Amino acid sequence: MRNAAATHYADEGPSRIDETQNTGPQMLSLVEDRYIDAAADATAVAFDPIQGVLAMGFATGQICLYTYNRTSAKYSISATSIAYLQFIPAKAVLAVIDDQSVLRVFDTHTMEYCFSYAVPSTPTCVSFIPGTSWLLIGTNSGRVYFVDLLEARKSDFSIGCQTKTVVAVATVEPHPVEIEKILISYVSGTCVICDIGKASVSTKDMVLSSYFFDGHPECLGCAPRLACAGWSPNGDMIAVSYENGVFCIFDVSSGSNIAPVVARTIYHDSAMPGSKLFCQIDAEDMDRNTACLGQVHWCTSKQSGRSFLVLTSGPSIVEQKTVHIFGTPGNIGSDSGMIINLGNTKIKDHSDITILERLELESPMIALCTMPAQSPWKCGNDDVQALLVLVGCPATAQALEFNEDLQLSSSQRRLPGDMQWCKKPMAFKICQAKDKVDSRIRRLLDQNSLPQSRLLLRPPDAHKDDP
């Protein structure tokens, strides 16, 4: 990874990076304790199964890297809280974004600080394109930005807001198989699927389909905020959660602007207009702890041989205290160490989803990430062995481990040193998309990329839209 120091935009235009202006520390510092300090207030978390590294960000602006068999690394990078962490698998790259919208990139092998970039709008979510080093950053302006973390450059290409009015991006997630397709969800409730390989033709052609559920029960609010969205393991369906307690399943292979095949709450089988069960939903009947849904992850488990949904809920979006597990159709098999789906995995109606588990935490969770045993190419949702949650005040890490029946147990062990399956990092599994990234995508992002000399750090308060 190239080393680049940070400077500021000048009025006369782009300038070369002046390394003398970088006054920040250049290395992560090693510390003796490889366990997490329970007194620290954690705000973000990420896990890389290839390196066997757990990263945590804290309200103090500090990040720490933990492994089983070596001392941890610690670095104070900001005077403000850490908002997002993202590993690029097999690249030894960690992206860190603080709550001032500054992206900083680290090489986790050499412990070097590599470069910084001030995102033009406030980030609301992050992801990466499998098989590449491109980081996706969704923002409150509705725009999605692309930053190459290995080459220290930002693409001039970005995806603008695809809704009638400008709203924030809730989630951005590449398709688990066809990585040129990107799922973007907006807090207003709209989900769009974009093919960035077609963006060079026209922006209109880039949008393949869009989805919006307009049948929410009136007693739960007709226009709730969308909380989260994610692909199914095969990428033929998407799951969407809302802050009024409803979640939907859309069959994306059936076209655009269609009704969901499933719309339900945690305990009500159907919230679909016209359904026999629709009229039975009443706000007073809603469990307080399921009144607002948060994260949704559609995962697979080699141990149980099936796919499943992970949903979080609570009284509000900032009080997510309960984790729910729903079984979904399809048997899971293994092929050369990679997880594959066997048989029919399509969901036709609410009867294809079954409640398997509900675990209520003692305190609200600050963040949640999946901990896969395989290389996390499919958005980190392949062969998930545990969920890592940040809970409490101050927040610290807690592992929720799955058994073969997909029941969750709360580990009392200190993370990550006592996690037995962290002892031996997973062998590198070749990404299905590696070296097969569509040439149209490469041309689009590479030809519209700012060189390293243009990836400059703006002042944190410079949040102008940057198409």
Short mmCIF file of C-alpha atoms in Angstrom, two decimals:
data_model
loop_
_atom_site.label_atom_id
_atom_site.label_comp_id
_atom_site.label_asym_id
_atom_site.label_seq_id
_atom_site.Cartn_x
_atom_site.Cartn_y
_atom_site.Cartn_z
CA MET A 1 0.00 0.00 0.00
CA ARG A 2 1.24 3.40 -0.92
CA ASN A 3 2.00 5.88 1.80
CA ALA A 4 0.38 9.28 1.41
CA ALA A 5 0.23 12.10 3.89
CA ALA A 6 -2.72 14.42 4.29
CA THR A 7 -3.02 18.10 3.49
CA HIS A 8 -5.86 20.50 2.55
CA TYR A 9 -7.56 21.75 -0.59
CA ALA A 10 -6.25 25.12 -1.62
CA ASP A 11 -8.23 27.82 -3.40
CA GLU A 12 -6.00 27.57 -6.48
CA GLY A 13 -7.02 23.93 -7.03
CA PRO A 14 -5.52 20.48 -6.46
CA SER A 15 -1.94 20.30 -5.29
CA ARG A 16 0.59 17.58 -4.63
CA ILE A 17 0.61 15.95 -1.22
CA ASP A 18 3.13 17.59 1.01
CA GLU A 19 4.39 14.90 3.38
CA THR A 20 5.90 17.52 5.67
CA GLN A 21 2.40 18.66 6.58
CA ASN A 22 1.51 15.30 8.08
CA THR A 23 2.09 15.79 11.76
CA GLY A 24 0.14 12.74 12.96
CA PRO A 25 1.69 9.45 14.15
CA GLN A 26 2.84 7.14 11.34
CA MET A 27 2.63 3.81 13.15
CA LEU A 28 0.22 1.86 15.27
CA SER A 29 1.75 1.23 18.69
CA LEU A 30 1.89 -2.24 20.24
CA VAL A 31 0.46 -2.75 23.72
CA GLU A 32 0.81 -5.68 26.09
CA ASP A 33 -2.82 -6.50 26.88
CA ARG A 34 -4.49 -8.47 24.10
CA TYR A 35 -7.85 -8.33 25.84
CA ILE A 36 -10.48 -5.66 25.49
CA ASP A 37 -10.64 -3.03 28.21
CA ALA A 38 -14.13 -3.33 29.67
CA ALA A 39 -13.98 0.26 30.84
CA ALA A 40 -13.44 1.64 27.32
CA ASP A 41 -16.47 2.99 25.43
CA ALA A 42 -16.55 1.12 22.12
CA THR A 43 -18.43 2.66 19.18
CA ALA A 44 -17.55 0.52 16.12
CA VAL A 45 -16.40 -3.02 15.39
CA ALA A 46 -15.16 -5.12 12.44
CA PHE A 47 -13.74 -8.63 12.02
CA ASP A 48 -11.42 -10.15 9.39
CA PRO A 49 -11.41 -13.99 9.54
CA ILE A 50 -8.49 -14.26 7.11
CA GLN A 51 -6.11 -12.48 9.45
CA GLY A 52 -8.02 -13.48 12.59
CA VAL A 53 -8.13 -9.81 13.57
CA LEU A 54 -10.83 -7.99 15.48
CA ALA A 55 -10.87 -4.19 15.20
CA MET A 56 -12.66 -1.89 17.60
CA GLY A 57 -13.12 1.86 17.58
CA PHE A 58 -13.79 3.94 20.68
CA ALA A 59 -15.44 7.21 21.67
CA THR A 60 -11.97 8.56 22.49
CA GLY A 61 -10.94 8.42 18.81
CA GLN A 62 -8.76 5.39 19.43
CA ILE A 63 -8.73 2.13 17.43
CA CYS A 64 -7.41 -1.21 18.68
CA LEU A 65 -6.63 -4.40 16.79
CA TYR A 66 -6.84 -7.70 18.65
CA THR A 67 -5.66 -11.19 17.71
CA TYR A 68 -5.39 -14.43 19.63
CA ASN A 69 -1.68 -15.07 19.34
CA ARG A 70 -0.01 -11.67 19.47
CA THR A 71 -0.21 -8.41 21.32
CA SER A 72 -2.78 -5.92 20.14
CA ALA A 73 -2.13 -2.68 18.31
CA LYS A 74 -3.44 0.65 19.55
CA TYR A 75 -3.57 4.03 17.85
CA SER A 76 -5.18 7.37 18.73
CA ILE A 77 -6.27 8.78 15.40
CA SER A 78 -8.85 11.44 16.18
CA ALA A 79 -10.15 13.75 18.83
CA THR A 80 -13.65 12.54 18.03
CA SER A 81 -15.49 9.23 18.14
CA ILE A 82 -14.89 6.41 15.64
CA ALA A 83 -18.02 5.88 13.53
CA TYR A 84 -17.16 3.06 11.05
CA LEU A 85 -14.55 0.33 10.56
CA GLN A 86 -14.12 -1.83 7.45
CA PHE A 87 -11.53 -4.46 6.55
CA ILE A 88 -10.65 -5.24 2.93
CA PRO A 89 -10.24 -9.06 3.04
CA ALA A 90 -6.83 -10.51 2.16
CA LYS A 91 -5.42 -7.01 1.61
CA ALA A 92 -4.32 -6.21 5.18
CA VAL A 93 -6.21 -2.94 4.90
CA LEU A 94 -8.38 -1.30 7.56
CA ALA A 95 -10.53 1.74 6.79
CA VAL A 96 -11.51 3.98 9.72
CA ILE A 97 -14.05 6.83 9.58
CA ASP A 98 -14.59 9.16 12.52
CA ASP A 99 -17.68 11.23 13.27
CA GLN A 100 -16.08 14.24 11.55
CA SER A 101 -16.32 12.31 8.23
CA VAL A 102 -12.58 11.80 7.86
CA LEU A 103 -11.51 8.48 6.34
CA ARG A 104 -8.12 7.12 7.45
CA VAL A 105 -6.52 3.98 6.05
CA PHE A 106 -4.04 1.63 7.76
CA ASP A 107 -1.87 -1.28 6.65
CA THR A 108 -2.46 -3.91 9.34
CA HIS A 109 0.71 -5.86 8.46
CA THR A 110 3.19 -3.01 8.77
CA MET A 111 1.00 -1.01 11.20
CA GLU A 112 1.53 2.04 9.00
CA TYR A 113 -0.88 4.93 8.64
CA CYS A 114 -1.31 5.31 4.86
CA PHE A 115 -3.52 8.25 3.93
CA SER A 116 -6.57 10.34 4.87
CA TYR A 117 -9.54 11.69 2.96
CA ALA A 118 -12.40 13.91 4.10
CA VAL A 119 -15.66 12.55 2.73
CA PRO A 120 -17.67 15.43 1.18
CA SER A 121 -20.90 14.41 2.97
CA THR A 122 -21.45 12.75 6.33
CA PRO A 123 -21.02 8.94 5.95
CA THR A 124 -23.99 6.79 6.93
CA CYS A 125 -22.72 3.31 5.90
CA VAL A 126 -19.71 1.54 4.37
CA SER A 127 -19.05 -1.63 2.36
CA PHE A 128 -16.55 -2.92 -0.21
CA ILE A 129 -16.58 -4.49 -3.69
CA PRO A 130 -15.36 -8.12 -3.36
CA GLY A 131 -12.19 -8.94 -5.27
CA THR A 132 -11.13 -5.28 -5.33
CA SER A 133 -9.86 -2.66 -2.92
CA TRP A 134 -12.73 -0.26 -3.64
CA LEU A 135 -14.53 1.03 -0.55
CA LEU A 136 -18.18 2.11 -0.90
CA ILE A 137 -19.32 5.01 1.30
CA GLY A 138 -23.01 5.91 1.55
CA THR A 139 -23.75 9.42 2.80
CA ASN A 140 -26.52 11.61 4.17
CA SER A 141 -26.67 13.42 0.81
CA GLY A 142 -27.92 10.21 -0.81
CA ARG A 143 -24.68 9.84 -2.78
CA VAL A 144 -22.40 6.78 -2.79
CA TYR A 145 -18.66 7.38 -3.17
CA PHE A 146 -15.88 5.00 -4.31
CA VAL A 147 -12.38 5.12 -2.78
CA ASP A 148 -9.53 2.77 -3.79
CA LEU A 149 -7.79 1.95 -0.51
CA LEU A 150 -4.71 0.31 -2.06
CA GLU A 151 -3.95 2.95 -4.67
CA ALA A 152 -4.95 5.90 -2.47
CA ARG A 153 -7.36 7.45 -4.93
CA LYS A 154 -11.01 8.46 -5.18
CA SER A 155 -13.11 7.83 -8.26
CA ASP A 156 -14.78 10.84 -9.86
CA PHE A 157 -17.69 8.49 -10.50
CA SER A 158 -20.30 8.33 -7.77
CA ILE A 159 -23.93 7.24 -7.58
CA GLY A 160 -26.26 10.13 -6.87
CA CYS A 161 -29.45 9.90 -4.86
CA GLN A 162 -32.03 7.83 -6.74
CA THR A 163 -35.10 9.15 -4.92
CA LYS A 164 -37.32 12.13 -5.79
CA THR A 165 -36.07 14.10 -2.81
CA VAL A 166 -32.58 13.92 -1.35
CA VAL A 167 -32.46 11.50 1.58
CA ALA A 168 -29.70 9.64 3.38
CA VAL A 169 -28.40 6.24 2.31
CA ALA A 170 -29.27 3.57 4.90
CA THR A 171 -27.17 0.70 3.49
CA VAL A 172 -25.06 -0.07 0.43
CA GLU A 173 -24.16 -3.68 -0.37
CA PRO A 174 -22.72 -5.40 -3.50
CA HIS A 175 -24.49 -8.46 -4.90
CA PRO A 176 -23.00 -11.67 -3.37
CA VAL A 177 -22.32 -13.18 -6.82
CA GLU A 178 -22.70 -10.50 -9.53
CA ILE A 179 -20.63 -7.80 -7.89
CA GLU A 180 -21.35 -5.19 -10.55
CA LYS A 181 -24.83 -4.95 -9.00
CA ILE A 182 -25.11 -2.70 -5.96
CA LEU A 183 -28.08 -2.62 -3.57
CA ILE A 184 -28.68 0.88 -2.19
CA SER A 185 -31.41 1.51 0.37
CA TYR A 186 -32.60 4.93 1.49
CA VAL A 187 -34.14 5.92 4.81
CA SER A 188 -37.29 7.04 2.97
CA GLY A 189 -38.05 3.37 2.24
CA THR A 190 -36.85 3.02 -1.36
CA CYS A 191 -34.38 0.31 -2.40
CA VAL A 192 -32.66 0.41 -5.80
CA ILE A 193 -30.38 -2.05 -7.57
CA CYS A 194 -27.75 -0.40 -9.75
CA ASP A 195 -25.47 -2.05 -12.32
CA ILE A 196 -22.36 0.12 -12.20
CA GLY A 197 -21.08 -1.67 -15.28
CA LYS A 198 -23.77 0.15 -17.24
CA ALA A 199 -23.06 3.55 -15.73
CA SER A 200 -20.77 4.48 -18.62
CA VAL A 201 -23.78 4.20 -20.95
CA SER A 202 -26.17 6.35 -18.92
CA THR A 203 -27.28 6.88 -15.35
CA LYS A 204 -30.79 5.84 -16.33
CA ASP A 205 -29.58 2.49 -17.69
CA MET A 206 -27.58 1.92 -14.51
CA VAL A 207 -30.73 1.56 -12.36
CA LEU A 208 -32.04 -1.96 -12.92
CA SER A 209 -34.97 -1.99 -10.49
CA SER A 210 -36.46 -0.27 -7.45
CA TYR A 211 -38.63 -1.47 -4.58
CA PHE A 212 -40.92 0.30 -2.13
CA PHE A 213 -43.49 -1.12 0.29
CA ASP A 214 -46.48 1.22 0.57
CA GLY A 215 -48.81 -1.11 2.47
CA HIS A 216 -47.70 -0.51 6.04
CA PRO A 217 -50.52 -0.84 8.61
CA GLU A 218 -51.82 2.63 9.48
CA CYS A 219 -51.59 1.89 13.19
CA LEU A 220 -47.82 1.40 12.79
CA GLY A 221 -47.25 4.47 10.66
CA CYS A 222 -47.72 4.67 6.89
CA ALA A 223 -44.30 6.14 6.07
CA PRO A 224 -41.75 4.61 8.45
CA ARG A 225 -38.01 5.03 8.09
CA LEU A 226 -36.13 2.20 6.48
CA ALA A 227 -33.53 0.85 8.90
CA CYS A 228 -31.52 -1.72 6.91
CA ALA A 229 -31.51 -3.91 3.77
CA GLY A 230 -29.42 -6.84 2.59
CA TRP A 231 -29.11 -9.53 -0.09
CA SER A 232 -30.08 -13.17 0.28
CA PRO A 233 -27.11 -15.62 0.04
CA ASN A 234 -27.84 -16.24 -3.67
CA GLY A 235 -28.70 -12.66 -4.44
CA ASP A 236 -32.18 -13.41 -5.81
CA MET A 237 -34.03 -11.73 -2.94
CA ILE A 238 -33.53 -8.82 -0.53
CA ALA A 239 -34.64 -8.38 3.09
CA VAL A 240 -35.65 -4.93 4.31
CA SER A 241 -36.35 -3.80 7.89
CA TYR A 242 -38.26 -0.71 9.02
CA GLU A 243 -38.41 1.32 12.20
CA ASN A 244 -42.13 0.55 12.71
CA GLY A 245 -41.46 -3.15 13.40
CA VAL A 246 -42.19 -4.45 9.88
CA PHE A 247 -39.77 -6.34 7.64
CA CYS A 248 -40.22 -7.36 4.01
CA ILE A 249 -38.79 -9.86 1.55
CA PHE A 250 -38.67 -8.82 -2.12
CA ASP A 251 -38.05 -11.22 -5.00
CA VAL A 252 -35.71 -9.14 -7.16
CA SER A 253 -35.80 -11.68 -9.99
CA SER A 254 -39.47 -10.83 -10.59
CA GLY A 255 -38.95 -7.28 -11.78
CA SER A 256 -39.23 -3.75 -10.44
CA ASN A 257 -41.91 -1.97 -8.39
CA ILE A 258 -43.48 -5.22 -7.22
CA ALA A 259 -45.10 -6.06 -3.90
CA PRO A 260 -42.97 -8.00 -1.42
CA VAL A 261 -43.54 -11.75 -1.14
CA VAL A 262 -43.46 -11.33 2.64
CA ALA A 263 -44.37 -8.34 4.80
CA ARG A 264 -44.64 -9.12 8.50
CA THR A 265 -43.64 -8.16 12.02
CA ILE A 266 -41.70 -10.34 14.42
CA TYR A 267 -44.83 -12.00 15.82
CA HIS A 268 -47.48 -11.22 13.17
CA ASP A 269 -47.18 -13.53 10.18
CA SER A 270 -48.48 -11.00 7.68
CA ALA A 271 -48.68 -7.22 7.33
CA MET A 272 -49.73 -7.41 3.68
CA PRO A 273 -52.84 -5.48 2.62
CA GLY A 274 -55.65 -7.90 1.82
CA SER A 275 -54.19 -10.66 3.96
CA LYS A 276 -56.53 -12.42 6.40
CA LEU A 277 -54.04 -11.63 9.16
CA PHE A 278 -53.58 -7.99 8.17
CA CYS A 279 -56.53 -6.64 10.16
CA GLN A 280 -55.33 -8.35 13.32
CA ILE A 281 -52.33 -6.06 13.71
CA ASP A 282 -52.81 -3.37 16.31
CA ALA A 283 -50.22 -1.02 17.76
CA GLU A 284 -51.31 -2.00 21.25
CA ASP A 285 -50.55 -5.64 20.47
CA MET A 286 -46.97 -4.89 19.48
CA ASP A 287 -44.32 -6.00 21.93
CA ARG A 288 -42.37 -2.93 23.10
CA ASN A 289 -39.11 -4.74 22.37
CA THR A 290 -40.15 -5.43 18.76
CA ALA A 291 -41.69 -2.03 18.01
CA CYS A 292 -38.63 -0.89 16.03
CA LEU A 293 -36.43 -3.08 13.84
CA GLY A 294 -32.78 -2.35 13.17
CA GLN A 295 -30.17 -4.44 11.41
CA VAL A 296 -30.91 -7.35 9.08
CA HIS A 297 -28.36 -9.91 7.84
CA TRP A 298 -29.17 -12.91 5.62
CA CYS A 299 -26.58 -15.52 6.57
CA THR A 300 -25.57 -19.13 5.98
CA SER A 301 -24.25 -21.70 8.45
CA LYS A 302 -22.22 -24.71 7.44
CA GLN A 303 -22.71 -26.19 10.92
CA SER A 304 -26.51 -26.18 10.67
CA GLY A 305 -26.66 -26.65 6.91
CA ARG A 306 -29.13 -23.84 6.28
CA SER A 307 -29.64 -20.15 5.69
CA PHE A 308 -31.19 -17.77 8.20
CA LEU A 309 -32.13 -14.16 8.87
CA VAL A 310 -30.68 -12.11 11.73
CA LEU A 311 -32.86 -9.20 12.87
CA THR A 312 -32.41 -6.80 15.77
CA SER A 313 -35.22 -4.97 17.52
CA GLY A 314 -36.00 -2.67 20.43
CA PRO A 315 -38.26 0.17 21.60
CA SER A 316 -36.36 2.57 19.27
CA ILE A 317 -33.50 2.55 16.80
CA VAL A 318 -31.05 3.56 19.57
CA GLU A 319 -32.35 0.93 21.98
CA GLN A 320 -31.86 -2.30 20.05
CA LYS A 321 -31.81 -4.97 22.75
CA THR A 322 -33.11 -8.16 21.11
CA VAL A 323 -31.67 -10.46 18.44
CA HIS A 324 -34.08 -12.65 16.44
CA ILE A 325 -33.17 -15.60 14.21
CA PHE A 326 -35.53 -16.73 11.43
CA GLY A 327 -34.98 -19.90 9.42
CA THR A 328 -35.30 -19.58 5.63
CA PRO A 329 -35.65 -22.26 2.90
CA GLY A 330 -32.78 -24.16 1.31
CA ASN A 331 -30.06 -26.55 2.37
CA ILE A 332 -26.48 -25.36 2.50
CA GLY A 333 -23.58 -27.40 1.13
CA SER A 334 -19.84 -26.95 0.90
CA ASP A 335 -17.67 -27.01 -2.21
CA SER A 336 -13.90 -26.74 -1.74
CA GLY A 337 -14.38 -24.84 1.48
CA MET A 338 -16.81 -22.31 0.01
CA ILE A 339 -20.44 -22.17 1.07
CA ILE A 340 -22.99 -22.82 -1.68
CA ASN A 341 -26.77 -23.05 -1.68
CA LEU A 342 -28.43 -26.28 -2.72
CA GLY A 343 -32.08 -26.76 -3.63
CA ASN A 344 -34.87 -24.23 -3.77
CA THR A 345 -34.13 -21.21 -1.57
CA LYS A 346 -36.96 -18.99 -2.80
CA ILE A 347 -39.40 -17.61 -0.22
CA LYS A 348 -42.97 -17.68 -1.52
CA ASP A 349 -44.92 -16.44 1.50
CA HIS A 350 -44.75 -15.98 5.29
CA SER A 351 -44.99 -19.75 5.90
CA ASP A 352 -41.45 -20.17 4.50
CA ILE A 353 -40.01 -18.15 7.41
CA THR A 354 -39.89 -19.69 10.88
CA ILE A 355 -38.82 -18.17 14.18
CA LEU A 356 -35.85 -20.13 15.58
CA GLU A 357 -34.44 -17.98 18.34
CA ARG A 358 -34.89 -14.79 20.34
CA LEU A 359 -32.18 -13.51 22.67
CA GLU A 360 -32.69 -10.41 24.78
CA LEU A 361 -29.56 -8.56 25.85
CA GLU A 362 -29.17 -6.87 29.21
CA SER A 363 -28.28 -3.55 27.60
CA PRO A 364 -28.91 -1.93 24.20
CA MET A 365 -26.36 -2.73 21.51
CA ILE A 366 -24.26 0.00 19.93
CA ALA A 367 -23.13 -2.07 16.95
CA LEU A 368 -23.28 -5.60 15.54
CA CYS A 369 -21.14 -7.48 13.06
CA THR A 370 -21.13 -11.04 11.78
CA MET A 371 -18.11 -13.26 12.48
CA PRO A 372 -17.76 -15.69 9.55
CA ALA A 373 -15.46 -18.71 9.41
CA GLN A 374 -14.93 -18.28 5.68
CA SER A 375 -13.42 -15.37 3.81
CA PRO A 376 -16.13 -12.71 3.98
CA TRP A 377 -16.69 -12.24 0.26
CA LYS A 378 -20.48 -12.42 0.45
CA CYS A 379 -20.74 -9.32 2.62
CA GLY A 380 -19.39 -11.31 5.59
CA ASN A 381 -22.53 -13.46 5.80
CA ASP A 382 -21.13 -16.85 4.70
CA ASP A 383 -20.80 -19.57 7.37
CA VAL A 384 -21.41 -17.21 10.28
CA GLN A 385 -20.30 -18.73 13.59
CA ALA A 386 -21.11 -15.86 15.90
CA LEU A 387 -22.41 -12.34 16.18
CA LEU A 388 -20.24 -9.71 17.80
CA VAL A 389 -22.19 -6.99 19.57
CA LEU A 390 -21.16 -3.89 21.45
CA VAL A 391 -23.37 -3.54 24.51
CA GLY A 392 -23.53 -1.56 27.74
CA CYS A 393 -22.45 1.88 28.84
CA PRO A 394 -19.58 2.18 28.49
CA ALA A 395 -19.91 -0.31 25.61
CA THR A 396 -17.73 -3.40 25.37
CA ALA A 397 -17.70 -6.48 23.11
CA GLN A 398 -19.80 -9.57 23.65
CA ALA A 399 -19.94 -12.69 21.46
CA LEU A 400 -23.21 -14.42 20.67
CA GLU A 401 -22.24 -17.88 19.42
CA PHE A 402 -24.43 -20.18 17.31
CA ASN A 403 -24.89 -23.90 17.92
CA GLU A 404 -25.93 -26.37 15.21
CA ASP A 405 -29.61 -25.54 15.83
CA LEU A 406 -28.89 -21.82 15.38
CA GLN A 407 -29.58 -21.14 19.04
CA LEU A 408 -27.56 -18.27 20.47
CA SER A 409 -25.51 -18.37 23.64
CA SER A 410 -23.85 -15.38 25.23
CA SER A 411 -20.16 -16.07 25.74
CA GLN A 412 -18.75 -15.13 29.14
CA ARG A 413 -15.21 -15.29 27.81
CA ARG A 414 -13.07 -12.25 27.32
CA LEU A 415 -12.75 -11.37 23.66
CA PRO A 416 -10.94 -12.27 21.55
CA GLY A 417 -8.27 -14.12 23.51
CA ASP A 418 -10.55 -16.92 24.73
CA MET A 419 -12.41 -17.45 21.46
CA GLN A 420 -11.16 -20.90 20.50
CA TRP A 421 -11.86 -20.51 16.81
CA CYS A 422 -9.83 -17.31 16.67
CA LYS A 423 -6.64 -19.23 17.52
CA LYS A 424 -6.04 -20.29 13.94
CA PRO A 425 -6.99 -17.74 11.29
CA MET A 426 -8.84 -19.22 8.34
CA ALA A 427 -6.89 -20.21 5.26
CA PHE A 428 -7.37 -17.75 2.43
CA LYS A 429 -10.28 -18.77 0.20
CA ILE A 430 -10.21 -17.46 -3.35
CA CYS A 431 -12.89 -14.86 -3.90
CA GLN A 432 -15.46 -15.94 -6.45
CA ALA A 433 -15.09 -12.53 -8.03
CA LYS A 434 -11.28 -12.34 -7.87
CA ASP A 435 -9.75 -11.55 -11.29
CA LYS A 436 -13.26 -11.74 -12.76
CA VAL A 437 -14.36 -8.23 -12.03
CA ASP A 438 -16.31 -6.95 -15.02
CA SER A 439 -14.02 -4.96 -17.30
CA ARG A 440 -16.69 -2.28 -17.63
CA ILE A 441 -16.50 -1.67 -13.89
CA ARG A 442 -12.70 -1.44 -13.95
CA ARG A 443 -12.80 1.03 -16.83
CA LEU A 444 -15.48 3.10 -15.16
CA LEU A 445 -13.76 3.38 -11.79
CA ASP A 446 -10.16 3.48 -13.05
CA GLN A 447 -10.66 6.04 -15.81
CA ASN A 448 -12.66 8.29 -13.52
CA SER A 449 -10.20 8.14 -10.65
CA LEU A 450 -8.32 10.96 -9.05
CA PRO A 451 -4.60 10.08 -8.84
CA GLN A 452 -2.87 9.80 -5.50
CA SER A 453 -1.79 13.43 -5.69
CA ARG A 454 -5.46 14.50 -5.68
CA LEU A 455 -6.57 12.42 -2.69
CA LEU A 456 -6.19 15.25 -0.24
CA LEU A 457 -7.59 15.81 3.21
CA ARG A 458 -10.16 18.56 3.43
CA PRO A 459 -11.04 20.37 6.64
CA PRO A 460 -13.60 18.30 8.57
CA ASP A 461 -16.29 20.98 8.23
CA ALA A 462 -16.09 21.06 4.41
CA HIS A 463 -19.13 18.88 3.63
CA LYS A 464 -20.13 20.09 0.20
CA ASP A 465 -21.64 17.63 -2.27
CA ASP A 466 -18.97 16.29 -4.58
CA PRO A 467 -20.39 14.42 -7.58
#
